[in-house]
Amino acid sequence: MSTEAITEHGPTAGEYIVHHLTHLNSTGHAQESIVQFSILNFDTLFYSLLLGLLTVFILHRAARKATPGVPGRFQAAVEILVELVSNQAKDLIHPEESRRFVAPLALTVFIWIFLMNAMDLLPVDLLPRLWEGVFGAAGGDPRHAYMRVVPTADLNATLGMSIGVLLVCLWYNVKIKGIGGWVHELFSAPFGKHPLLAPINFLMQLIEFAAKTLSHGMRLFGNMYAGEIVFMLIALMGAAWTTGGGVSGPLLWIGQVVAGSIWAVFHILIITLQAFIFMMLTLVYVGQAHESH
Amino acid sequence: MNLNSTLYAQLVVFFILAWFTMKFVWPPIVKALDERAKKVADGLAAAERGRHDLELATRRSVEALREGKEKSAEVLAQAERRAAQIVEEAKTQAKVEADRIVAGGKAEAEQEILRAREALRDQVAALAVAGAEKILRREINAKVHADLLSAIKQDL
């Protein structure tokens, strides 16, 4: 998998990882500061849009052909997902009117995140290497051909979605409780209605919203980022056989195959689980926005 | 982990996809699911009704069969009774007829006897007269003794 990434003069392991963790962005080189809103990550945008379109395409196909008669396998599969999300939504969000928006949102998020996570299962060097070829052929320096293919391993994507969920939560807070009711709740929950407690309550509420949103986005990001790095380390282990030589070389190669297989199989669980968790938390948070304290 | 404007883009995409699903995906699928659930429920209800109907029909057919058997037995008994009655009637009629014929015969025979006796009496009287005539021809004038002879004739 990764042997191809080692060129004649071969990057070091550190260089290899840094190269793989650098986004294809609007500047053409790695982002320098932590927050820089002048930059766009083209790779994340491209893959998340592509997979988002694939998601709605799949769902729309199923929806167009949906019949109340005997369903085909494809329809049944989509229906299972719809039922899954719909049942969870029914448990967590009581007003039917809210479910009409939140349940489809949760379904989209589930499938979309699952597909984005599943990009992790492609060989780590496959798409970046192809991009290097294209970039080089277009006259660029292949060493600066950056590409990350897992959008959910980009904090921008996961935080973008979790902020989206936060906005939905705020919207329903206002919609269900009214502006006055919600402001009242901000200052009177969780500790109770007392002028002295109001600032503390408000602070707690702010912290709660921030913590929910950050943990929501960070959880998914962290899992996928870690998974990606483990795949890179496994690839590096195999790559080391060209430089290692001796008996350890072939063993390292076998090690990569074994470890890569095990981690990939385990990762199937993680990508599904993380997509499911993100969806469930979306429903839980929106459900909480409906509850008055 | 660097933050940049990709975040906003992702946020927008997030809502567009959710909107699309809400508008074009969720309603038809949920509608199909609900309709199927209703269909299945209807089917089950129909099956239940069918089973109930079958039970009723079976019960009715058993009842009809029983009734039919009863009726046929009744008809049979009636027919037997009627046959016996007819035989009885025929017997009686035959007896009456026979009696009548016998009585007729008897009466005729008696008539015949009476007539024969009358004829015999006439013949005997004539014979007696003839005999007496022969006897008397020698001794008696028939004309003289005519009332005597008719008196004898009466006594015969």
Short mmCIF file of N, CA, C and O in Angstrom, two decimals, chain A residues 54-154:
data_model
loop_
_atom_site.label_atom_id
_atom_site.label_comp_id
_atom_site.label_asym_id
_atom_site.label_seq_id
_atom_site.Cartn_x
_atom_site.Cartn_y
_atom_site.Cartn_z
N LEU A 54 -24.12 11.29 -3.10
CA LEU A 54 -24.35 9.85 -3.21
C LEU A 54 -25.44 9.41 -2.22
O LEU A 54 -26.34 8.64 -2.56
N THR A 55 -25.36 9.98 -1.00
CA THR A 55 -26.37 9.66 0.02
C THR A 55 -27.77 10.00 -0.46
O THR A 55 -28.66 9.14 -0.45
N VAL A 56 -27.94 11.24 -0.89
CA VAL A 56 -29.30 11.62 -1.29
C VAL A 56 -29.71 10.93 -2.58
O VAL A 56 -30.87 10.63 -2.79
N PHE A 57 -28.73 10.60 -3.41
CA PHE A 57 -29.05 9.86 -4.64
C PHE A 57 -29.60 8.48 -4.29
O PHE A 57 -30.65 8.06 -4.79
N ILE A 58 -28.87 7.79 -3.39
CA ILE A 58 -29.33 6.45 -2.98
C ILE A 58 -30.72 6.54 -2.37
O ILE A 58 -31.63 5.80 -2.73
N LEU A 59 -30.86 7.48 -1.44
CA LEU A 59 -32.14 7.60 -0.73
C LEU A 59 -33.26 7.98 -1.70
O LEU A 59 -34.37 7.46 -1.61
N HIS A 60 -32.93 8.87 -2.63
CA HIS A 60 -33.96 9.31 -3.56
C HIS A 60 -34.40 8.19 -4.49
O HIS A 60 -35.57 8.04 -4.80
N ARG A 61 -33.42 7.39 -4.90
CA ARG A 61 -33.76 6.22 -5.72
C ARG A 61 -34.74 5.32 -5.00
O ARG A 61 -35.73 4.86 -5.56
N ALA A 62 -34.44 5.07 -3.73
CA ALA A 62 -35.31 4.20 -2.93
C ALA A 62 -36.68 4.84 -2.77
O ALA A 62 -37.71 4.17 -2.86
N ALA A 63 -36.68 6.15 -2.56
CA ALA A 63 -37.95 6.84 -2.31
C ALA A 63 -38.81 6.85 -3.56
O ALA A 63 -40.03 6.71 -3.49
N ARG A 64 -38.16 7.02 -4.73
CA ARG A 64 -38.94 7.10 -5.96
C ARG A 64 -39.62 5.78 -6.27
O ARG A 64 -40.71 5.74 -6.80
N LYS A 65 -38.94 4.69 -5.91
CA LYS A 65 -39.50 3.38 -6.26
C LYS A 65 -40.27 2.76 -5.11
O LYS A 65 -40.73 1.62 -5.23
N ALA A 66 -40.39 3.50 -4.01
CA ALA A 66 -41.04 2.91 -2.83
C ALA A 66 -42.49 2.56 -3.13
O ALA A 66 -43.24 3.37 -3.66
N THR A 67 -42.85 1.32 -2.85
CA THR A 67 -44.24 0.90 -3.01
C THR A 67 -44.70 0.25 -1.71
O THR A 67 -43.89 -0.30 -0.97
N PRO A 68 -46.00 0.30 -1.49
CA PRO A 68 -46.51 -0.39 -0.29
C PRO A 68 -46.56 -1.90 -0.48
O PRO A 68 -46.84 -2.63 0.45
N GLY A 69 -46.30 -2.34 -1.72
CA GLY A 69 -46.34 -3.78 -1.98
C GLY A 69 -45.09 -4.48 -1.46
O GLY A 69 -44.40 -3.97 -0.60
N VAL A 70 -44.81 -5.64 -2.03
CA VAL A 70 -43.63 -6.39 -1.58
C VAL A 70 -42.38 -5.63 -1.98
O VAL A 70 -42.20 -5.32 -3.16
N PRO A 71 -41.52 -5.26 -1.01
CA PRO A 71 -40.34 -4.47 -1.34
C PRO A 71 -39.21 -5.36 -1.86
O PRO A 71 -39.10 -6.52 -1.47
N GLY A 72 -38.40 -4.76 -2.74
CA GLY A 72 -37.18 -5.45 -3.18
C GLY A 72 -36.14 -5.36 -2.07
O GLY A 72 -36.37 -4.75 -1.04
N ARG A 73 -34.97 -5.94 -2.32
CA ARG A 73 -33.93 -5.94 -1.29
C ARG A 73 -33.43 -4.53 -1.02
O ARG A 73 -33.21 -4.16 0.13
N PHE A 74 -33.24 -3.77 -2.08
CA PHE A 74 -32.72 -2.41 -1.93
C PHE A 74 -33.71 -1.57 -1.13
O PHE A 74 -33.34 -0.89 -0.16
N GLN A 75 -34.98 -1.66 -1.54
CA GLN A 75 -35.99 -0.89 -0.82
C GLN A 75 -36.07 -1.34 0.63
O GLN A 75 -36.16 -0.51 1.55
N ALA A 76 -36.01 -2.64 0.85
CA ALA A 76 -36.10 -3.15 2.22
C ALA A 76 -34.93 -2.63 3.06
O ALA A 76 -35.10 -2.26 4.22
N ALA A 77 -33.74 -2.59 2.45
CA ALA A 77 -32.56 -2.12 3.19
C ALA A 77 -32.76 -0.66 3.60
O ALA A 77 -32.52 -0.29 4.76
N VAL A 78 -33.20 0.16 2.65
CA VAL A 78 -33.43 1.57 2.99
C VAL A 78 -34.53 1.70 4.03
O VAL A 78 -34.46 2.51 4.96
N GLU A 79 -35.56 0.86 3.87
CA GLU A 79 -36.66 0.91 4.83
C GLU A 79 -36.20 0.55 6.24
O GLU A 79 -36.67 1.12 7.22
N ILE A 80 -35.27 -0.39 6.33
CA ILE A 80 -34.76 -0.77 7.65
C ILE A 80 -34.11 0.46 8.31
O ILE A 80 -34.33 0.75 9.48
N LEU A 81 -33.30 1.18 7.50
CA LEU A 81 -32.65 2.38 8.04
C LEU A 81 -33.70 3.42 8.45
O LEU A 81 -33.61 4.03 9.52
N VAL A 82 -34.69 3.61 7.58
CA VAL A 82 -35.72 4.60 7.88
C VAL A 82 -36.45 4.23 9.16
O VAL A 82 -36.69 5.06 10.04
N GLU A 83 -36.79 2.95 9.28
CA GLU A 83 -37.49 2.49 10.48
C GLU A 83 -36.62 2.69 11.72
O GLU A 83 -37.11 3.13 12.76
N LEU A 84 -35.34 2.36 11.58
CA LEU A 84 -34.41 2.52 12.70
C LEU A 84 -34.42 3.96 13.19
O LEU A 84 -34.65 4.24 14.37
N VAL A 85 -34.20 4.88 12.25
CA VAL A 85 -34.14 6.29 12.62
C VAL A 85 -35.50 6.76 13.13
O VAL A 85 -35.60 7.47 14.13
N SER A 86 -36.54 6.33 12.44
CA SER A 86 -37.88 6.78 12.80
C SER A 86 -38.25 6.34 14.21
O SER A 86 -38.82 7.10 14.99
N ASN A 87 -37.90 5.10 14.55
CA ASN A 87 -38.23 4.61 15.90
C ASN A 87 -37.45 5.37 16.97
O ASN A 87 -38.00 5.73 18.01
N GLN A 88 -36.15 5.60 16.69
CA GLN A 88 -35.37 6.35 17.66
C GLN A 88 -35.94 7.76 17.83
O GLN A 88 -36.04 8.27 18.93
N ALA A 89 -36.29 8.36 16.69
CA ALA A 89 -36.83 9.72 16.75
C ALA A 89 -38.12 9.76 17.55
O ALA A 89 -38.37 10.68 18.33
N LYS A 90 -38.96 8.72 17.37
CA LYS A 90 -40.23 8.70 18.10
C LYS A 90 -40.00 8.63 19.60
O LYS A 90 -40.77 9.18 20.38
N ASP A 91 -38.94 7.89 20.00
CA ASP A 91 -38.67 7.77 21.43
C ASP A 91 -38.15 9.07 22.02
O ASP A 91 -38.39 9.36 23.19
N LEU A 92 -37.40 9.83 21.20
CA LEU A 92 -36.65 10.95 21.76
C LEU A 92 -37.33 12.30 21.53
O LEU A 92 -37.14 13.23 22.30
N ILE A 93 -38.08 12.40 20.45
CA ILE A 93 -38.70 13.69 20.11
C ILE A 93 -40.20 13.47 20.00
O ILE A 93 -40.66 12.73 19.14
N HIS A 94 -40.94 14.12 20.88
CA HIS A 94 -42.36 13.77 20.95
C HIS A 94 -43.24 14.50 19.94
O HIS A 94 -44.11 13.88 19.37
N PRO A 95 -43.04 15.81 19.70
CA PRO A 95 -43.95 16.46 18.74
C PRO A 95 -43.75 15.91 17.34
O PRO A 95 -42.62 15.85 16.85
N GLU A 96 -44.84 15.51 16.73
CA GLU A 96 -44.76 14.89 15.39
C GLU A 96 -44.21 15.90 14.38
O GLU A 96 -43.49 15.54 13.47
N GLU A 97 -44.55 17.16 14.58
CA GLU A 97 -44.16 18.18 13.61
C GLU A 97 -42.64 18.35 13.57
O GLU A 97 -42.05 18.54 12.51
N SER A 98 -42.00 18.27 14.75
CA SER A 98 -40.55 18.41 14.79
C SER A 98 -39.88 17.21 14.13
O SER A 98 -38.88 17.34 13.44
N ARG A 99 -40.49 16.04 14.36
CA ARG A 99 -39.90 14.82 13.78
C ARG A 99 -39.87 14.89 12.27
O ARG A 99 -39.00 14.31 11.63
N ARG A 100 -40.83 15.60 11.68
CA ARG A 100 -40.90 15.65 10.22
C ARG A 100 -39.63 16.25 9.63
O ARG A 100 -39.30 15.97 8.48
N PHE A 101 -38.95 17.10 10.39
CA PHE A 101 -37.67 17.62 9.90
C PHE A 101 -36.49 16.87 10.51
O PHE A 101 -35.55 16.52 9.81
N VAL A 102 -36.56 16.60 11.80
CA VAL A 102 -35.38 16.08 12.48
C VAL A 102 -35.09 14.63 12.10
O VAL A 102 -33.93 14.23 11.96
N ALA A 103 -36.13 13.84 11.89
CA ALA A 103 -35.89 12.44 11.54
C ALA A 103 -35.19 12.30 10.18
O ALA A 103 -34.19 11.59 10.08
N PRO A 104 -35.68 12.99 9.14
CA PRO A 104 -34.94 12.92 7.88
C PRO A 104 -33.51 13.44 8.02
O PRO A 104 -32.58 12.88 7.43
N LEU A 105 -33.35 14.48 8.83
CA LEU A 105 -32.01 15.02 9.05
C LEU A 105 -31.12 13.95 9.66
O LEU A 105 -29.98 13.74 9.23
N ALA A 106 -31.64 13.25 10.66
CA ALA A 106 -30.85 12.22 11.32
C ALA A 106 -30.50 11.10 10.35
O ALA A 106 -29.38 10.59 10.35
N LEU A 107 -31.47 10.74 9.51
CA LEU A 107 -31.21 9.67 8.52
C LEU A 107 -30.09 10.09 7.56
O LEU A 107 -29.14 9.34 7.31
N THR A 108 -30.20 11.31 7.05
CA THR A 108 -29.17 11.82 6.14
C THR A 108 -27.82 11.80 6.80
O THR A 108 -26.83 11.33 6.24
N VAL A 109 -27.79 12.31 8.03
CA VAL A 109 -26.53 12.41 8.75
C VAL A 109 -25.92 11.02 8.95
O VAL A 109 -24.73 10.81 8.76
N PHE A 110 -26.78 10.07 9.29
CA PHE A 110 -26.30 8.71 9.54
C PHE A 110 -25.62 8.14 8.31
O PHE A 110 -24.48 7.68 8.34
N ILE A 111 -26.33 8.18 7.19
CA ILE A 111 -25.78 7.55 5.98
C ILE A 111 -24.59 8.34 5.45
O ILE A 111 -23.58 7.78 5.05
N TRP A 112 -24.73 9.64 5.52
CA TRP A 112 -23.65 10.50 5.02
C TRP A 112 -22.37 10.26 5.82
O TRP A 112 -21.30 10.03 5.26
N ILE A 113 -22.48 10.30 7.14
CA ILE A 113 -21.29 10.10 7.97
C ILE A 113 -20.75 8.70 7.79
O ILE A 113 -19.54 8.49 7.74
N PHE A 114 -21.66 7.74 7.65
CA PHE A 114 -21.18 6.37 7.44
C PHE A 114 -20.33 6.30 6.17
O PHE A 114 -19.24 5.74 6.17
N LEU A 115 -20.80 6.91 5.10
CA LEU A 115 -20.05 6.87 3.84
C LEU A 115 -18.74 7.63 3.97
O LEU A 115 -17.70 7.18 3.47
N MET A 116 -18.78 8.77 4.65
CA MET A 116 -17.53 9.55 4.81
C MET A 116 -16.53 8.76 5.63
O MET A 116 -15.34 8.72 5.32
N ASN A 117 -17.02 8.11 6.70
CA ASN A 117 -16.13 7.29 7.52
C ASN A 117 -15.56 6.14 6.70
O ASN A 117 -14.40 5.74 6.88
N ALA A 118 -16.43 5.59 5.82
CA ALA A 118 -16.02 4.41 5.08
C ALA A 118 -14.86 4.71 4.14
O ALA A 118 -14.17 3.79 3.69
N MET A 119 -14.63 5.98 3.84
CA MET A 119 -13.47 6.33 3.01
C MET A 119 -12.18 5.87 3.67
O MET A 119 -11.17 5.66 3.01
N ASP A 120 -12.23 5.71 4.99
CA ASP A 120 -11.07 5.25 5.75
C ASP A 120 -10.65 3.85 5.35
O ASP A 120 -9.52 3.44 5.58
N LEU A 121 -11.60 3.09 4.79
CA LEU A 121 -11.30 1.70 4.48
C LEU A 121 -10.57 1.56 3.13
O LEU A 121 -10.04 0.51 2.82
N LEU A 122 -10.56 2.65 2.35
CA LEU A 122 -9.75 2.61 1.13
C LEU A 122 -8.28 2.59 1.55
O LEU A 122 -7.92 3.16 2.58
N PRO A 123 -7.44 1.94 0.77
CA PRO A 123 -6.00 1.98 1.09
C PRO A 123 -5.54 3.42 1.25
O PRO A 123 -5.89 4.28 0.44
N VAL A 124 -4.77 3.68 2.33
CA VAL A 124 -4.45 5.08 2.67
C VAL A 124 -3.75 5.82 1.55
O VAL A 124 -3.86 7.03 1.45
N ASP A 125 -3.02 5.08 0.71
CA ASP A 125 -2.24 5.78 -0.32
C ASP A 125 -2.91 5.82 -1.67
O ASP A 125 -2.41 6.46 -2.59
N LEU A 126 -4.05 5.13 -1.79
CA LEU A 126 -4.63 4.96 -3.12
C LEU A 126 -4.98 6.29 -3.78
O LEU A 126 -4.39 6.68 -4.80
N LEU A 127 -5.91 7.02 -3.17
CA LEU A 127 -6.35 8.27 -3.79
C LEU A 127 -5.27 9.35 -3.74
O LEU A 127 -5.05 10.06 -4.73
N PRO A 128 -4.53 9.51 -2.61
CA PRO A 128 -3.45 10.51 -2.60
C PRO A 128 -2.41 10.26 -3.67
O PRO A 128 -1.91 11.19 -4.31
N ARG A 129 -2.12 8.96 -3.91
CA ARG A 129 -1.11 8.62 -4.92
C ARG A 129 -1.61 8.98 -6.31
O ARG A 129 -0.88 9.55 -7.13
N LEU A 130 -2.89 8.68 -6.57
CA LEU A 130 -3.47 9.03 -7.86
C LEU A 130 -3.42 10.54 -8.05
O LEU A 130 -3.09 11.06 -9.12
N TRP A 131 -3.74 11.25 -6.98
CA TRP A 131 -3.72 12.72 -7.03
C TRP A 131 -2.32 13.22 -7.30
O TRP A 131 -2.14 14.16 -8.09
N GLU A 132 -1.33 12.56 -6.68
CA GLU A 132 0.07 12.95 -6.94
C GLU A 132 0.37 12.83 -8.42
O GLU A 132 1.01 13.69 -9.02
N GLY A 133 -0.13 11.72 -9.01
CA GLY A 133 0.09 11.51 -10.44
C GLY A 133 -0.54 12.62 -11.26
O GLY A 133 0.10 13.22 -12.12
N VAL A 134 -1.79 12.92 -10.95
CA VAL A 134 -2.53 13.95 -11.69
C VAL A 134 -1.84 15.30 -11.51
O VAL A 134 -1.61 16.05 -12.47
N PHE A 135 -1.51 15.58 -10.26
CA PHE A 135 -0.91 16.88 -9.93
C PHE A 135 0.44 17.04 -10.64
O PHE A 135 0.74 18.09 -11.20
N GLY A 136 1.20 15.92 -10.60
CA GLY A 136 2.51 15.95 -11.26
C GLY A 136 2.36 16.13 -12.75
O GLY A 136 3.08 16.90 -13.38
N ALA A 137 1.39 15.40 -13.33
CA ALA A 137 1.17 15.50 -14.77
C ALA A 137 0.73 16.90 -15.16
O ALA A 137 1.01 17.37 -16.26
N ALA A 138 0.04 17.59 -14.22
CA ALA A 138 -0.41 18.94 -14.51
C ALA A 138 0.71 19.95 -14.30
O ALA A 138 0.51 21.15 -14.40
N GLY A 139 1.88 19.46 -13.95
CA GLY A 139 3.02 20.36 -13.84
C GLY A 139 3.36 20.78 -12.43
O GLY A 139 4.27 21.57 -12.21
N GLY A 140 2.65 20.22 -11.44
CA GLY A 140 2.93 20.58 -10.06
C GLY A 140 4.02 19.71 -9.47
O GLY A 140 4.47 18.73 -10.08
N ASP A 141 4.45 20.06 -8.29
CA ASP A 141 5.45 19.26 -7.59
C ASP A 141 4.72 18.17 -6.82
O ASP A 141 3.94 18.48 -5.92
N PRO A 142 4.93 16.89 -7.17
CA PRO A 142 4.19 15.80 -6.52
C PRO A 142 4.35 15.82 -5.00
O PRO A 142 3.48 15.36 -4.28
N ARG A 143 5.44 16.35 -4.53
CA ARG A 143 5.63 16.36 -3.07
C ARG A 143 4.68 17.34 -2.39
O ARG A 143 4.46 17.27 -1.21
N HIS A 144 4.11 18.24 -3.18
CA HIS A 144 3.15 19.17 -2.60
C HIS A 144 1.71 18.82 -3.01
O HIS A 144 0.81 19.65 -2.91
N ALA A 145 1.54 17.59 -3.52
CA ALA A 145 0.19 17.14 -3.89
C ALA A 145 -0.47 16.54 -2.65
O ALA A 145 -0.28 15.39 -2.33
N TYR A 146 -1.20 17.39 -1.94
CA TYR A 146 -1.82 16.92 -0.70
C TYR A 146 -3.24 16.45 -0.97
O TYR A 146 -3.93 17.00 -1.82
N MET A 147 -3.63 15.47 -0.22
CA MET A 147 -5.01 15.00 -0.34
C MET A 147 -5.37 14.14 0.86
O MET A 147 -4.67 13.18 1.17
N ARG A 148 -6.45 14.52 1.52
CA ARG A 148 -6.99 13.65 2.58
C ARG A 148 -8.39 13.24 2.17
O ARG A 148 -9.21 14.08 1.80
N VAL A 149 -8.64 11.95 2.25
CA VAL A 149 -9.87 11.45 1.63
C VAL A 149 -10.99 11.20 2.64
O VAL A 149 -12.11 10.90 2.25
N VAL A 150 -10.67 11.28 3.93
CA VAL A 150 -11.73 11.02 4.92
C VAL A 150 -12.23 12.36 5.45
O VAL A 150 -11.59 12.97 6.30
N PRO A 151 -13.38 12.82 4.98
CA PRO A 151 -13.85 14.15 5.41
C PRO A 151 -14.10 14.23 6.91
O PRO A 151 -13.89 15.28 7.52
N THR A 152 -14.52 13.10 7.51
CA THR A 152 -14.81 13.16 8.94
C THR A 152 -13.55 13.16 9.79
O THR A 152 -13.62 13.30 11.00
N ALA A 153 -12.38 12.99 9.15
CA ALA A 153 -11.14 13.14 9.89
C ALA A 153 -10.65 14.59 9.79
O ALA A 153 -9.50 14.89 10.11
N ASP A 154 -11.53 15.45 9.32
CA ASP A 154 -11.24 16.88 9.27
C ASP A 154 -12.19 17.56 10.27
O ASP A 154 -13.40 17.42 10.16
#
